[in-house]
mmCIF file of C-alpha atoms in Angstrom:
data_model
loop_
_atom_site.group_PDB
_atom_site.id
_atom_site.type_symbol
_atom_site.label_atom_id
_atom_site.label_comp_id
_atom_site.label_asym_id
_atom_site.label_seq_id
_atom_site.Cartn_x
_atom_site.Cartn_y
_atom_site.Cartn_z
ATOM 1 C CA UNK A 213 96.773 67.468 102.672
ATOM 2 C CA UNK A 214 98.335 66.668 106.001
ATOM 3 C CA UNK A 215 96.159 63.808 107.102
ATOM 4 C CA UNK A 216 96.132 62.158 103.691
ATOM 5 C CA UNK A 217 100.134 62.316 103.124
ATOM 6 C CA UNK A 218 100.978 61.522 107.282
ATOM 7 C CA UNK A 219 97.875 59.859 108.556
ATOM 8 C CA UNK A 220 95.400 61.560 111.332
ATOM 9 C CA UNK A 221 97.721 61.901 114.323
ATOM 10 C CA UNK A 222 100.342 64.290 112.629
ATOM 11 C CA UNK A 223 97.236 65.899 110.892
ATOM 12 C CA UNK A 224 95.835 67.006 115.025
ATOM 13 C CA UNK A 225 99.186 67.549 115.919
ATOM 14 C CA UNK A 226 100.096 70.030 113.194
ATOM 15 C CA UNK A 227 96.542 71.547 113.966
ATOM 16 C CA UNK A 228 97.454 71.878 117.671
ATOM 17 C CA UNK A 229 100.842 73.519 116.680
ATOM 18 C CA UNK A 230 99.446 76.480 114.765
ATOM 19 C CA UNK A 231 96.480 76.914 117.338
ATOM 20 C CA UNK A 232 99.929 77.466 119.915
ATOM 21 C CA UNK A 233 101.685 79.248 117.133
ATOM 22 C CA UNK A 234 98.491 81.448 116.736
ATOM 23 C CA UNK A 235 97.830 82.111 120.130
ATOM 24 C CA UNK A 236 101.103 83.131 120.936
ATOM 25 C CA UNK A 237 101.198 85.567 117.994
ATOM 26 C CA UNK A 238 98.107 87.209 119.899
ATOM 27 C CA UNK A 239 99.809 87.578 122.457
ATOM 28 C CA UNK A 240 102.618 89.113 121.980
ATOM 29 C CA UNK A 241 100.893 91.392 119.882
ATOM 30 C CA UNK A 242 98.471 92.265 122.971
ATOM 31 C CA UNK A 243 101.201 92.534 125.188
ATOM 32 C CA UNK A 244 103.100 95.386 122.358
ATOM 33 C CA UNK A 245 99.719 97.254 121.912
ATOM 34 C CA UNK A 246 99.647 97.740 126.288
ATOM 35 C CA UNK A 247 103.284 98.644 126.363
ATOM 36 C CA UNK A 248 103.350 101.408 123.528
ATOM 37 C CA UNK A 249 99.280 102.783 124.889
ATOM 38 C CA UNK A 250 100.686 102.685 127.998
ATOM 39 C CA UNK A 251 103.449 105.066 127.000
ATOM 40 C CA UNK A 252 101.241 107.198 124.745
ATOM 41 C CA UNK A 253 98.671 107.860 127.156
ATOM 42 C CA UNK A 254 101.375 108.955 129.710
ATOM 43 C CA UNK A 255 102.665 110.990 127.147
ATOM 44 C CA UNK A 256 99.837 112.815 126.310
ATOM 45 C CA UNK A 257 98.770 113.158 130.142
ATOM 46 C CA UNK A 258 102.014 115.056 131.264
ATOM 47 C CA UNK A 259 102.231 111.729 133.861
ATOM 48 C CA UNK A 260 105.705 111.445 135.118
ATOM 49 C CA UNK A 261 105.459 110.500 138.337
ATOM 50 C CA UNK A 262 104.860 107.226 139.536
ATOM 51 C CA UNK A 263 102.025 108.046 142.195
ATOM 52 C CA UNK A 264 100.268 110.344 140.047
ATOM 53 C CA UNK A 265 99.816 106.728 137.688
ATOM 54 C CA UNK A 266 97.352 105.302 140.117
ATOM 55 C CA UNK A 267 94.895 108.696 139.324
ATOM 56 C CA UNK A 268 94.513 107.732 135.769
ATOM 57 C CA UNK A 269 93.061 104.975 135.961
ATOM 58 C CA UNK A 270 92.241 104.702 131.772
ATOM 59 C CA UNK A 271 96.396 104.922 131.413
ATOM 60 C CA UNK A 272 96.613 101.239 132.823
ATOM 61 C CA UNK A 273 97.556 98.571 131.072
ATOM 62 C CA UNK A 274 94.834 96.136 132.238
ATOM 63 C CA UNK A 275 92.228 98.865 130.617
ATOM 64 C CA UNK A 276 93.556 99.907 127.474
ATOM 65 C CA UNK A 277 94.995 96.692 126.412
ATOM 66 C CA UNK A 278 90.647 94.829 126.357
ATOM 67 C CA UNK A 279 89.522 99.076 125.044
ATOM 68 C CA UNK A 280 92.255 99.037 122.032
ATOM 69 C CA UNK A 281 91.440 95.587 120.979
ATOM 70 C CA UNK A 282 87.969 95.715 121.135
ATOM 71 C CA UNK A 283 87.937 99.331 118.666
ATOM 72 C CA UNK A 284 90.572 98.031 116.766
ATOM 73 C CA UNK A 285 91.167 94.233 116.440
ATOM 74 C CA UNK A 286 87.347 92.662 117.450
ATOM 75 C CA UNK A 287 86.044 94.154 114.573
ATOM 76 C CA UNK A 288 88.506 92.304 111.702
ATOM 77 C CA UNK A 289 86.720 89.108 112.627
ATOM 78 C CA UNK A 290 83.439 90.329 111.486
ATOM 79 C CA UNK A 291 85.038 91.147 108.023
ATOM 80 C CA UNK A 292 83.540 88.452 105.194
ATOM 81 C CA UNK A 293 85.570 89.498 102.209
ATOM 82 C CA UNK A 294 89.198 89.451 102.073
ATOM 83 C CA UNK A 295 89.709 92.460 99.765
ATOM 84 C CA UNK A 296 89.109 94.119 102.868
ATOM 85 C CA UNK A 297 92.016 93.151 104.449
ATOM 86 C CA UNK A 298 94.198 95.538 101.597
ATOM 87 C CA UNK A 299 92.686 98.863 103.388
ATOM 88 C CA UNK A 300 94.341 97.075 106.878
ATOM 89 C CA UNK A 301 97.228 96.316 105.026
ATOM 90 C CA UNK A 302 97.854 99.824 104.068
ATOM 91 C CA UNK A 303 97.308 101.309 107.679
ATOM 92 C CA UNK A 304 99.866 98.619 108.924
ATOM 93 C CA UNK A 305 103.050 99.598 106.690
ATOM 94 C CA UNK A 306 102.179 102.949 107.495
ATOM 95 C CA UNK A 307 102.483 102.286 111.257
ATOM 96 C CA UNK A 308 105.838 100.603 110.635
ATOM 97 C CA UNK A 309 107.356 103.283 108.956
ATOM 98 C CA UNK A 310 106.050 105.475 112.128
ATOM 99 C CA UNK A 311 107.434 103.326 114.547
ATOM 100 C CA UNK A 312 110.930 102.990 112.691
#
């Protein structure tokens, strides 16, 4: 609908924008799941101080953050029907009304 109302060049650049929009969205959303797992996993290993961090390896950032997305988000590209995305849904409010 784009390129037919505004011609090809607004048509790429509106593409381009929600590539950036999209990417962006990712991650931020990357960047939340390794702050809260990062806090979780410290939580649930007693971990308090600082030097002790370096011990636990599987409590840093740079491992959970690839780990959580590939259980977790890698597999809702593989999904081919969209009624799918309901049972997602569901587990999503829920973890808002956790978090608040």
């Amino acid at each position: 609908l784009v390129g037919k109302m505004c011609g090809p060049t607004v048509k790429i650049l509106s593409q381009l924008g929600l590539i950036l929009y999209f990417f962006t969205i990712a991650c931020a959303t990357h960047i939340n799941i390794g702050d809260q797992a990062t806090k979780l996993c410290e939580l649930a290993d007693n971990i308090t101080d600082p030097a002790i961090q370096e011990e636990h390896w599987y409590c840093d950032r740079h491992f959970l953050i690839p780990v959580l997305s590939m259980i977790f988000i890698f597999p809702l590209i593989w999904v081919r029907n969209i009624s799918n995305f309901s049972y997602v849904s569901i587990l999503s409010v829920f973890a808002v009304f956790y978090i608040v």
